[in-house]
Amino acid sequence: MNVIGQINESFFAESGFDVNQIRAEFPILSTQVNGKPLVYLDNGASSQKPVAVIEAMDAYWRETNANVHRGVHYLSQKATREFDASREKVRAFLGAKHSHEIIFTAGCTASINLVAESWGRSNLKAGDEILISTMEHHSNIVPWQLIAQRVGATVLPIPISDAGEIDLDAYRGMLSERTKMVAIIHVSNSLGTINPVKEIIQMAHAAGAKVLVDGAQAGPHIRINVQDLNADFYTLSCHKMYAPTGIGVLYGKETLLNEMPPYQGGGDMIHTVSFEKTTYAPLPYKFEAGTPNIAGVIGLGSTIDYLAALGSRFENREVADISEALDAAFRTLEAREKELTDYGMQVLGDIDGVRLTGTAPNKVGILAFTLDCAHPHDVGTVLDNIGIAVRTGHHCCMPLMKRLGVPATTRASLAMYNTHEEIDELVVGIKKVKELFG
Ligand code: PMP
């Protein structure tokens, strides 16, 4: 369950959460930048990796490397076992019913393109409508535009409020028998807003539409349960959730995935091939053509193990069941992040000339702002000089920037290893920018 908004102080005191212990588990955090300790606040773009994941990747290359699903030899069997075990861990991470509903992809972008192309090609026709929100990442806009252009469907944006929340009344009004797909971001990468996706999904289903949830920014921050949400499709960007780059997840309901045609053809996705007729492998292999990112998948499995181990640590007891352990981990991580986010929003908002973008009460640790005296790129450069890594620009959300009336923002995005002191450093940095440009 998402505990953001329900924090109680004694909860923390009793939990085994120790930010210094966590920081020590992320070796890159001891980097010096321009003679200053690194303050890494660009987690929304990509998070750092714990030593457990780095070592699992290293062990894979040293002790396991071979192709999966083909060989009868020792290494291939070992790689296959570890690869398949990761799929089961992702199933638990997402609360999916079956592990064959988990498809490994190259990233969240690849997952959305797969659905837009494969589901879209067989389910969309001229006159149909695809609803997205104004706060979508380009990854959840452009794939839908591409398929819409091909079949003659229309992509329509659901409006948002000034605080950065989806206008549910407007959404209700836009739903009709023409609506075939609602593609919605779970947590905004530019604003931090946690969207009420369960309600959005219920409303879409009542209108007969399917829903794809872009969970790229939810994965690292909140406990997800695709069955509870009743999502038709759900996507993850694993490099943002402490796992390696080049690996993503697509969850799809079994019935929908079974009905969809393959996305890419090649090895591993077939049952039989002949020049007369080719038949396809069952799920999940039908959607995994070619040699997968084996090291990345195994690295992702080790990330989920790491998160589950945090659950035991926070609870001060051994939690054997992986789903229960992840529940425990996220209970604490969400509460911690809520506290840090509230603190960040308050101290940044107190700086004269800072305009916060993304002020929804239900949000994760995305602290985005504009400064009246300096362009975000200048803010980012000055901050980098003192070792602070933030992201500046449109964050792959150009329509959202237009809605906000700004060309770009500066975004500090938090992870489990960030501290109040680092936010204080950010405040000092912004004040420095003001001195230079004000
Ligand atoms: N959606 C959102 C909300 C994102 O923040 C991102 C990454 N910036 C993506 C999709 C794309 O994810 P990936 O890097 O895994 O392709």
Short mmCIF file of C-alpha atoms and ligand atoms in Angstrom, two decimals:
data_model
loop_
_atom_site.label_atom_id
_atom_site.label_comp_id
_atom_site.label_asym_id
_atom_site.label_seq_id
_atom_site.Cartn_x
_atom_site.Cartn_y
_atom_site.Cartn_z
CA MET A 1 0.00 0.00 0.00
CA ASN A 2 1.19 3.53 -0.69
CA VAL A 3 1.90 5.11 2.69
CA ILE A 4 2.81 8.55 1.41
CA GLY A 5 0.67 11.00 3.35
CA GLN A 6 0.37 8.79 6.41
CA ILE A 7 3.78 9.25 8.02
CA ASN A 8 4.08 9.00 11.76
CA GLU A 9 7.28 10.03 13.45
CA SER A 10 7.68 7.07 15.81
CA PHE A 11 7.53 4.72 12.82
CA PHE A 12 10.96 5.91 11.72
CA ALA A 13 12.59 5.79 15.08
CA GLU A 14 11.64 2.13 15.35
CA SER A 15 12.59 1.11 11.82
CA GLY A 16 16.01 -0.21 10.86
CA PHE A 17 16.40 2.56 8.26
CA ASP A 18 19.90 4.03 8.40
CA VAL A 19 20.72 6.37 5.53
CA ASN A 20 24.47 6.20 6.22
CA GLN A 21 24.41 2.42 5.96
CA ILE A 22 22.51 2.70 2.66
CA ARG A 23 24.91 5.34 1.34
CA ALA A 24 27.86 3.08 2.12
CA GLU A 25 26.26 0.45 -0.12
CA PHE A 26 26.40 2.76 -3.18
CA PRO A 27 30.14 3.13 -3.94
CA ILE A 28 29.76 5.96 -6.49
CA LEU A 29 28.38 8.26 -3.81
CA SER A 30 31.91 8.77 -2.44
CA THR A 31 32.94 10.49 -5.72
CA GLN A 32 34.42 13.99 -5.48
CA VAL A 33 33.29 16.51 -8.11
CA ASN A 34 35.32 19.69 -8.51
CA GLY A 35 36.86 19.03 -5.11
CA LYS A 36 33.45 18.66 -3.43
CA PRO A 37 31.57 15.54 -2.35
CA LEU A 38 29.09 14.49 -5.03
CA VAL A 39 25.47 15.39 -4.27
CA TYR A 40 23.58 13.17 -6.69
CA LEU A 41 20.10 14.56 -7.30
CA ASP A 42 19.54 13.25 -10.84
CA ASN A 43 17.88 9.97 -9.89
CA GLY A 44 14.87 10.62 -12.12
CA ALA A 45 17.20 10.32 -15.11
CA SER A 46 19.04 7.28 -13.74
CA SER A 47 19.72 6.04 -10.23
CA GLN A 48 22.99 4.74 -8.83
CA LYS A 49 23.57 1.02 -8.22
CA PRO A 50 24.21 -0.74 -4.92
CA VAL A 51 27.33 -2.85 -4.52
CA ALA A 52 25.15 -5.99 -4.34
CA VAL A 53 24.00 -5.34 -7.93
CA ILE A 54 27.49 -4.40 -9.16
CA GLU A 55 28.87 -7.62 -7.66
CA ALA A 56 26.04 -9.72 -9.12
CA MET A 57 26.81 -8.31 -12.58
CA ASP A 58 30.52 -8.95 -12.06
CA ALA A 59 29.82 -12.52 -10.92
CA TYR A 60 27.60 -13.05 -13.96
CA TRP A 61 30.46 -12.18 -16.35
CA ARG A 62 33.02 -14.16 -14.36
CA GLU A 63 30.99 -17.27 -13.51
CA THR A 64 27.82 -17.58 -15.59
CA ASN A 65 28.03 -15.92 -19.02
CA ALA A 66 26.44 -18.01 -21.79
CA ASN A 67 23.34 -17.76 -23.96
CA VAL A 68 20.02 -18.73 -22.37
CA HIS A 69 17.29 -21.15 -23.43
CA ARG A 70 19.45 -22.98 -26.00
CA GLY A 71 22.39 -24.84 -24.59
CA VAL A 72 22.42 -28.15 -22.79
CA HIS A 73 25.79 -27.29 -21.24
CA TYR A 74 26.47 -26.25 -17.67
CA LEU A 75 26.89 -22.49 -18.22
CA SER A 76 23.85 -22.13 -20.45
CA GLN A 77 21.72 -23.98 -17.91
CA LYS A 78 23.07 -21.85 -15.06
CA ALA A 79 22.44 -18.61 -17.01
CA THR A 80 18.92 -19.83 -17.89
CA ARG A 81 18.11 -20.66 -14.26
CA GLU A 82 19.21 -17.23 -13.06
CA PHE A 83 17.43 -15.51 -15.96
CA ASP A 84 14.16 -17.33 -15.23
CA ALA A 85 14.49 -16.64 -11.50
CA SER A 86 14.64 -12.91 -12.29
CA ARG A 87 11.33 -13.12 -14.13
CA GLU A 88 9.71 -14.58 -11.04
CA LYS A 89 11.21 -11.81 -8.90
CA VAL A 90 9.78 -9.17 -11.26
CA ARG A 91 6.41 -10.92 -11.04
CA ALA A 92 6.55 -10.47 -7.25
CA PHE A 93 7.78 -6.89 -7.61
CA LEU A 94 4.74 -6.02 -9.74
CA GLY A 95 2.23 -8.27 -8.00
CA ALA A 96 1.41 -9.96 -11.32
CA LYS A 97 -0.52 -13.21 -11.42
CA HIS A 98 1.81 -15.13 -13.76
CA SER A 99 5.52 -14.81 -14.48
CA HIS A 100 4.79 -15.31 -18.21
CA GLU A 101 2.99 -11.95 -18.11
CA ILE A 102 6.43 -10.35 -17.59
CA ILE A 103 8.24 -9.45 -20.83
CA PHE A 104 11.85 -8.24 -20.72
CA THR A 105 12.59 -5.31 -23.02
CA ALA A 106 15.38 -2.78 -23.51
CA GLY A 107 13.60 -0.15 -21.40
CA CYS A 108 10.34 1.59 -20.72
CA THR A 109 10.44 3.24 -24.14
CA ALA A 110 10.78 -0.17 -25.81
CA SER A 111 7.90 -1.55 -23.71
CA ILE A 112 5.52 1.23 -24.75
CA ASN A 113 6.52 0.96 -28.41
CA LEU A 114 5.84 -2.78 -28.24
CA VAL A 115 2.28 -2.22 -27.00
CA ALA A 116 1.56 0.72 -29.31
CA GLU A 117 2.73 -1.26 -32.32
CA SER A 118 1.53 -4.78 -31.54
CA TRP A 119 -1.69 -4.05 -29.63
CA GLY A 120 -2.34 -0.91 -31.68
CA ARG A 121 -1.95 -2.61 -35.04
CA SER A 122 -4.54 -5.23 -34.16
CA ASN A 123 -6.96 -3.10 -32.12
CA LEU A 124 -7.00 0.46 -33.46
CA LYS A 125 -8.82 1.78 -36.51
CA ALA A 126 -9.74 5.09 -38.10
CA GLY A 127 -11.84 7.28 -35.78
CA ASP A 128 -10.59 5.64 -32.56
CA GLU A 129 -9.21 7.78 -29.76
CA ILE A 130 -6.18 7.31 -27.52
CA LEU A 131 -6.20 9.41 -24.36
CA ILE A 132 -2.93 10.45 -22.76
CA SER A 133 -2.29 13.19 -20.20
CA THR A 134 -0.61 16.56 -20.68
CA MET A 135 2.16 15.47 -18.30
CA GLU A 136 3.30 12.43 -20.33
CA HIS A 137 6.94 11.73 -21.14
CA HIS A 138 7.64 11.76 -24.89
CA SER A 139 7.95 7.95 -24.60
CA ASN A 140 4.24 7.76 -23.89
CA ILE A 141 3.24 10.29 -26.56
CA VAL A 142 5.22 9.61 -29.71
CA PRO A 143 4.64 5.82 -30.01
CA TRP A 144 0.89 6.53 -29.86
CA GLN A 145 1.19 9.31 -32.45
CA LEU A 146 3.07 6.94 -34.76
CA ILE A 147 0.41 4.22 -34.64
CA ALA A 148 -2.44 6.76 -34.70
CA GLN A 149 -1.07 8.33 -37.88
CA ARG A 150 -0.90 4.92 -39.52
CA VAL A 151 -4.42 3.80 -38.69
CA GLY A 152 -6.20 7.18 -38.68
CA ALA A 153 -6.80 7.32 -34.91
CA THR A 154 -6.44 10.44 -32.76
CA VAL A 155 -4.29 11.10 -29.68
CA LEU A 156 -5.97 13.47 -27.23
CA PRO A 157 -4.34 15.04 -24.13
CA ILE A 158 -6.22 15.10 -20.80
CA PRO A 159 -5.74 18.52 -19.18
CA ILE A 160 -3.99 19.04 -15.84
CA SER A 161 -4.30 21.63 -13.07
CA ASP A 162 -1.69 24.29 -12.26
CA ALA A 163 -0.50 22.15 -9.34
CA GLY A 164 0.14 19.28 -11.76
CA GLU A 165 -2.82 16.96 -11.21
CA ILE A 166 -4.91 15.25 -13.85
CA ASP A 167 -8.32 16.89 -14.30
CA LEU A 168 -10.53 13.87 -13.62
CA ASP A 169 -13.74 15.68 -14.58
CA ALA A 170 -12.28 16.61 -17.94
CA TYR A 171 -11.08 13.00 -18.32
CA ARG A 172 -14.56 11.66 -17.57
CA GLY A 173 -15.96 13.98 -20.21
CA MET A 174 -13.44 12.80 -22.81
CA LEU A 175 -14.20 9.08 -22.40
CA SER A 176 -16.55 7.66 -25.00
CA GLU A 177 -17.11 4.58 -27.13
CA ARG A 178 -14.36 5.97 -29.40
CA THR A 179 -11.79 5.67 -26.58
CA LYS A 180 -9.77 2.49 -27.13
CA MET A 181 -6.65 3.16 -25.07
CA VAL A 182 -5.77 5.36 -22.09
CA ALA A 183 -1.98 5.64 -21.75
CA ILE A 184 -1.10 7.31 -18.51
CA ILE A 185 2.00 8.09 -16.48
CA HIS A 186 1.83 6.64 -12.94
CA VAL A 187 4.30 9.11 -11.42
CA SER A 188 5.32 12.25 -13.32
CA ASN A 189 9.05 12.53 -14.03
CA SER A 190 8.82 16.34 -14.21
CA LEU A 191 6.38 17.08 -11.38
CA GLY A 192 6.50 14.09 -9.06
CA THR A 193 2.69 13.78 -8.99
CA ILE A 194 1.38 10.29 -8.17
CA ASN A 195 -1.64 9.96 -10.41
CA PRO A 196 -4.79 8.16 -9.20
CA VAL A 197 -4.27 5.39 -11.74
CA LYS A 198 -6.61 2.91 -10.07
CA GLU A 199 -9.51 5.33 -10.49
CA ILE A 200 -8.35 6.27 -14.00
CA ILE A 201 -8.29 2.57 -14.93
CA GLN A 202 -11.77 1.93 -13.49
CA MET A 203 -13.16 4.83 -15.51
CA ALA A 204 -11.43 3.66 -18.70
CA HIS A 205 -12.68 0.10 -18.27
CA ALA A 206 -16.23 1.34 -17.72
CA ALA A 207 -15.94 3.02 -21.13
CA GLY A 208 -14.57 -0.18 -22.69
CA ALA A 209 -10.98 1.10 -23.10
CA LYS A 210 -7.69 -0.58 -22.19
CA VAL A 211 -5.06 1.14 -20.06
CA LEU A 212 -1.29 1.24 -20.29
CA VAL A 213 0.46 2.68 -17.22
CA ASP A 214 3.94 4.15 -17.68
CA GLY A 215 5.52 3.16 -14.37
CA ALA A 216 9.06 4.39 -15.17
CA GLN A 217 9.07 6.75 -12.20
CA ALA A 218 6.83 4.68 -9.94
CA GLY A 219 9.12 1.63 -9.79
CA PRO A 220 11.82 3.29 -7.67
CA HIS A 221 9.42 5.11 -5.34
CA ILE A 222 6.18 3.29 -4.58
CA ARG A 223 4.93 -0.25 -4.11
CA ILE A 224 3.13 -1.37 -7.23
CA ASN A 225 0.47 -4.05 -7.59
CA VAL A 226 -0.75 -4.45 -11.14
CA GLN A 227 -3.60 -6.76 -10.12
CA ASP A 228 -4.88 -4.32 -7.53
CA LEU A 229 -4.65 -1.50 -10.09
CA ASN A 230 -6.22 -3.79 -12.68
CA ALA A 231 -3.79 -2.35 -15.26
CA ASP A 232 -3.89 -3.95 -18.70
CA PHE A 233 -0.26 -3.03 -19.39
CA TYR A 234 2.39 -1.68 -17.03
CA THR A 235 5.94 -0.64 -17.94
CA LEU A 236 9.15 -0.25 -15.90
CA SER A 237 12.44 1.50 -16.59
CA CYS A 238 14.86 -0.57 -14.52
CA HIS A 239 17.90 1.74 -14.63
CA LYS A 240 15.86 4.25 -12.61
CA MET A 241 15.20 1.68 -9.88
CA TYR A 242 18.80 0.78 -8.91
CA ALA A 243 19.17 -1.88 -11.65
CA PRO A 244 21.46 -1.80 -14.73
CA THR A 245 20.81 0.20 -17.89
CA GLY A 246 19.40 -1.41 -21.03
CA ILE A 247 16.71 -3.39 -19.27
CA GLY A 248 12.99 -2.69 -19.03
CA VAL A 249 9.82 -4.56 -18.25
CA LEU A 250 6.45 -4.85 -19.90
CA TYR A 251 3.67 -6.42 -17.87
CA GLY A 252 0.55 -7.35 -19.81
CA LYS A 253 -2.54 -9.31 -18.89
CA GLU A 254 -2.18 -12.86 -20.18
CA THR A 255 -5.31 -12.73 -22.37
CA LEU A 256 -4.25 -9.48 -24.03
CA LEU A 257 -0.68 -10.61 -24.66
CA ASN A 258 -1.95 -13.88 -26.10
CA GLU A 259 -4.20 -12.03 -28.53
CA MET A 260 -1.45 -9.66 -29.70
CA PRO A 261 0.73 -10.42 -32.74
CA PRO A 262 4.52 -10.63 -32.24
CA TYR A 263 6.33 -7.29 -32.27
CA GLN A 264 9.70 -8.42 -33.60
CA GLY A 265 10.60 -11.66 -35.36
CA GLY A 266 13.71 -13.73 -34.86
CA GLY A 267 15.23 -16.44 -32.74
CA ASP A 268 13.63 -17.51 -29.45
CA MET A 269 10.16 -16.13 -30.30
CA ILE A 270 9.13 -19.00 -32.57
CA HIS A 271 7.67 -22.45 -32.09
CA THR A 272 8.38 -23.74 -35.62
CA VAL A 273 9.65 -21.98 -38.73
CA SER A 274 9.09 -23.07 -42.31
CA PHE A 275 8.84 -21.20 -45.58
CA GLU A 276 5.17 -22.13 -45.70
CA LYS A 277 4.11 -21.20 -42.16
CA THR A 278 5.79 -20.02 -38.98
CA THR A 279 4.23 -20.50 -35.56
CA TYR A 280 5.13 -18.59 -32.43
CA ALA A 281 6.40 -19.50 -29.00
CA PRO A 282 4.08 -19.11 -26.00
CA LEU A 283 4.34 -16.18 -23.57
CA PRO A 284 6.63 -14.59 -22.63
CA TYR A 285 8.99 -15.72 -25.42
CA LYS A 286 6.67 -14.58 -28.23
CA PHE A 287 7.72 -11.01 -27.37
CA GLU A 288 11.41 -11.66 -26.69
CA ALA A 289 13.02 -12.12 -30.10
CA GLY A 290 16.78 -12.56 -30.19
CA THR A 291 19.32 -12.89 -27.41
CA PRO A 292 18.05 -10.88 -24.46
CA ASN A 293 20.07 -8.64 -22.15
CA ILE A 294 20.97 -11.60 -19.93
CA ALA A 295 23.36 -9.72 -17.65
CA GLY A 296 20.81 -6.90 -17.29
CA VAL A 297 17.98 -9.29 -16.42
CA ILE A 298 20.11 -11.07 -13.82
CA GLY A 299 21.27 -7.68 -12.48
CA LEU A 300 17.61 -6.65 -12.19
CA GLY A 301 16.92 -9.82 -10.20
CA SER A 302 19.71 -8.90 -7.80
CA THR A 303 18.23 -5.41 -7.42
CA ILE A 304 14.92 -6.90 -6.36
CA ASP A 305 16.80 -9.14 -3.91
CA TYR A 306 18.52 -6.03 -2.53
CA LEU A 307 15.19 -4.22 -2.09
CA ALA A 308 13.68 -7.28 -0.43
CA ALA A 309 16.67 -7.52 1.94
CA LEU A 310 16.05 -3.88 2.89
CA GLY A 311 12.54 -4.96 3.91
CA SER A 312 13.99 -7.44 6.40
CA ARG A 313 16.48 -4.85 7.64
CA PHE A 314 13.83 -2.17 8.14
CA GLU A 315 11.59 -4.60 10.00
CA ASN A 316 14.47 -5.90 12.15
CA ARG A 317 13.44 -9.48 11.32
CA GLU A 318 13.88 -12.01 8.53
CA VAL A 319 11.03 -11.60 6.03
CA ALA A 320 11.26 -14.69 3.86
CA ASP A 321 8.40 -14.03 1.45
CA ILE A 322 9.68 -11.72 -1.30
CA SER A 323 6.36 -9.86 -1.76
CA GLU A 324 6.06 -9.27 1.97
CA ALA A 325 9.69 -8.15 2.13
CA LEU A 326 9.11 -5.66 -0.71
CA ASP A 327 5.98 -4.40 1.09
CA ALA A 328 8.13 -3.80 4.16
CA ALA A 329 10.90 -2.10 2.17
CA PHE A 330 8.55 0.30 0.43
CA ARG A 331 6.62 1.08 3.63
CA THR A 332 9.78 2.61 5.03
CA LEU A 333 11.20 4.02 1.79
CA GLU A 334 7.93 5.79 0.97
CA ALA A 335 7.68 7.27 4.45
CA ARG A 336 11.30 8.42 4.34
CA GLU A 337 10.85 9.96 0.91
CA LYS A 338 7.66 11.72 1.93
CA GLU A 339 9.49 13.37 4.81
CA LEU A 340 12.46 14.36 2.64
CA THR A 341 10.21 15.65 -0.14
CA ASP A 342 8.14 17.78 2.26
CA TYR A 343 11.36 19.20 3.65
CA GLY A 344 12.73 19.93 0.16
CA MET A 345 9.53 21.57 -1.05
CA GLN A 346 9.47 23.79 2.02
CA VAL A 347 13.09 24.97 1.96
CA LEU A 348 13.15 25.49 -1.81
CA GLY A 349 9.80 27.27 -1.72
CA ASP A 350 11.17 29.63 0.95
CA ILE A 351 13.86 30.96 -1.42
CA ASP A 352 12.85 34.29 -2.96
CA GLY A 353 12.46 33.99 -6.74
CA VAL A 354 11.97 30.19 -6.79
CA ARG A 355 8.77 28.98 -8.44
CA LEU A 356 8.06 25.33 -7.68
CA THR A 357 6.55 23.26 -10.48
CA GLY A 358 4.60 20.24 -9.28
CA THR A 359 2.89 21.04 -6.00
CA ALA A 360 0.37 18.19 -5.84
CA PRO A 361 0.09 16.89 -2.25
CA ASN A 362 0.44 13.26 -3.36
CA LYS A 363 3.90 13.23 -4.89
CA VAL A 364 7.31 11.57 -4.82
CA GLY A 365 10.68 13.26 -4.43
CA ILE A 366 10.83 15.33 -7.57
CA LEU A 367 11.76 18.91 -6.65
CA ALA A 368 11.40 20.95 -9.82
CA PHE A 369 11.55 24.71 -10.08
CA THR A 370 12.36 27.78 -12.10
CA LEU A 371 14.37 30.71 -10.81
CA ASP A 372 13.36 34.20 -11.93
CA CYS A 373 16.95 35.43 -12.43
CA ALA A 374 18.61 32.52 -14.26
CA HIS A 375 17.95 29.97 -16.99
CA PRO A 376 17.88 26.33 -15.76
CA HIS A 377 21.02 25.53 -17.76
CA ASP A 378 22.91 28.23 -15.85
CA VAL A 379 21.48 26.89 -12.58
CA GLY A 380 22.66 23.38 -13.50
CA THR A 381 26.15 24.59 -14.44
CA VAL A 382 26.66 26.56 -11.22
CA LEU A 383 25.39 23.61 -9.17
CA ASP A 384 27.74 21.23 -11.00
CA ASN A 385 30.66 23.49 -10.05
CA ILE A 386 29.95 22.70 -6.42
CA GLY A 387 29.38 18.98 -7.00
CA ILE A 388 25.57 18.94 -7.22
CA ALA A 389 24.06 16.88 -10.06
CA VAL A 390 20.56 17.96 -11.15
CA ARG A 391 18.74 17.75 -14.47
CA THR A 392 17.79 20.84 -16.47
CA GLY A 393 15.69 21.13 -19.58
CA HIS A 394 12.27 19.96 -20.71
CA HIS A 395 12.72 16.45 -19.21
CA CYS A 396 11.24 14.89 -22.39
CA CYS A 397 7.94 16.62 -21.58
CA MET A 398 7.69 19.48 -24.08
CA PRO A 399 3.86 19.62 -24.01
CA LEU A 400 3.97 19.83 -20.20
CA MET A 401 6.51 22.68 -20.31
CA LYS A 402 4.18 24.52 -22.70
CA ARG A 403 1.28 23.99 -20.28
CA LEU A 404 3.41 25.32 -17.41
CA GLY A 405 4.45 28.31 -19.51
CA VAL A 406 8.18 27.66 -19.12
CA PRO A 407 10.84 26.53 -21.61
CA ALA A 408 12.56 24.32 -19.05
CA THR A 409 12.92 23.64 -15.33
CA THR A 410 15.64 22.55 -12.94
CA ARG A 411 14.85 19.16 -11.39
CA ALA A 412 16.35 17.63 -8.28
CA SER A 413 15.10 14.05 -8.01
CA LEU A 414 15.56 12.00 -4.85
CA ALA A 415 16.47 8.39 -4.16
CA MET A 416 16.69 6.32 -1.00
CA TYR A 417 20.27 7.48 -0.30
CA ASN A 418 19.62 11.23 -0.35
CA THR A 419 19.72 13.27 2.83
CA HIS A 420 18.44 16.50 4.38
CA GLU A 421 22.04 17.80 4.30
CA GLU A 422 22.15 17.32 0.53
CA ILE A 423 18.95 19.34 0.15
CA ASP A 424 20.57 22.03 2.31
CA GLU A 425 23.54 21.98 -0.09
CA LEU A 426 21.11 22.47 -2.97
CA VAL A 427 19.64 25.51 -1.21
CA VAL A 428 23.15 26.96 -0.73
CA GLY A 429 23.80 26.32 -4.43
CA ILE A 430 20.63 28.08 -5.55
CA LYS A 431 21.51 31.06 -3.37
CA LYS A 432 24.90 31.14 -5.08
CA VAL A 433 23.16 31.22 -8.49
CA LYS A 434 21.11 34.17 -7.25
CA GLU A 435 24.26 36.02 -6.17
CA LEU A 436 25.81 35.46 -9.59
CA PHE A 437 22.76 36.20 -11.76
CA GLY A 438 20.42 38.16 -9.51
N1 PMP B 1 8.62 7.35 -18.99
C1 PMP B 1 9.03 8.17 -18.02
C2 PMP B 1 8.04 8.79 -17.11
C3 PMP B 1 10.40 8.41 -17.85
O1 PMP B 1 10.81 9.24 -16.88
C4 PMP B 1 11.32 7.79 -18.73
C5 PMP B 1 12.81 8.03 -18.59
N2 PMP B 1 13.17 9.37 -18.52
C6 PMP B 1 10.83 6.93 -19.71
C7 PMP B 1 9.48 6.74 -19.81
C8 PMP B 1 11.76 6.20 -20.62
O2 PMP B 1 12.37 5.14 -19.96
P1 PMP B 1 13.64 4.35 -20.57
O3 PMP B 1 14.83 5.19 -20.26
O4 PMP B 1 13.67 3.07 -19.79
O5 PMP B 1 13.39 4.11 -22.00
#
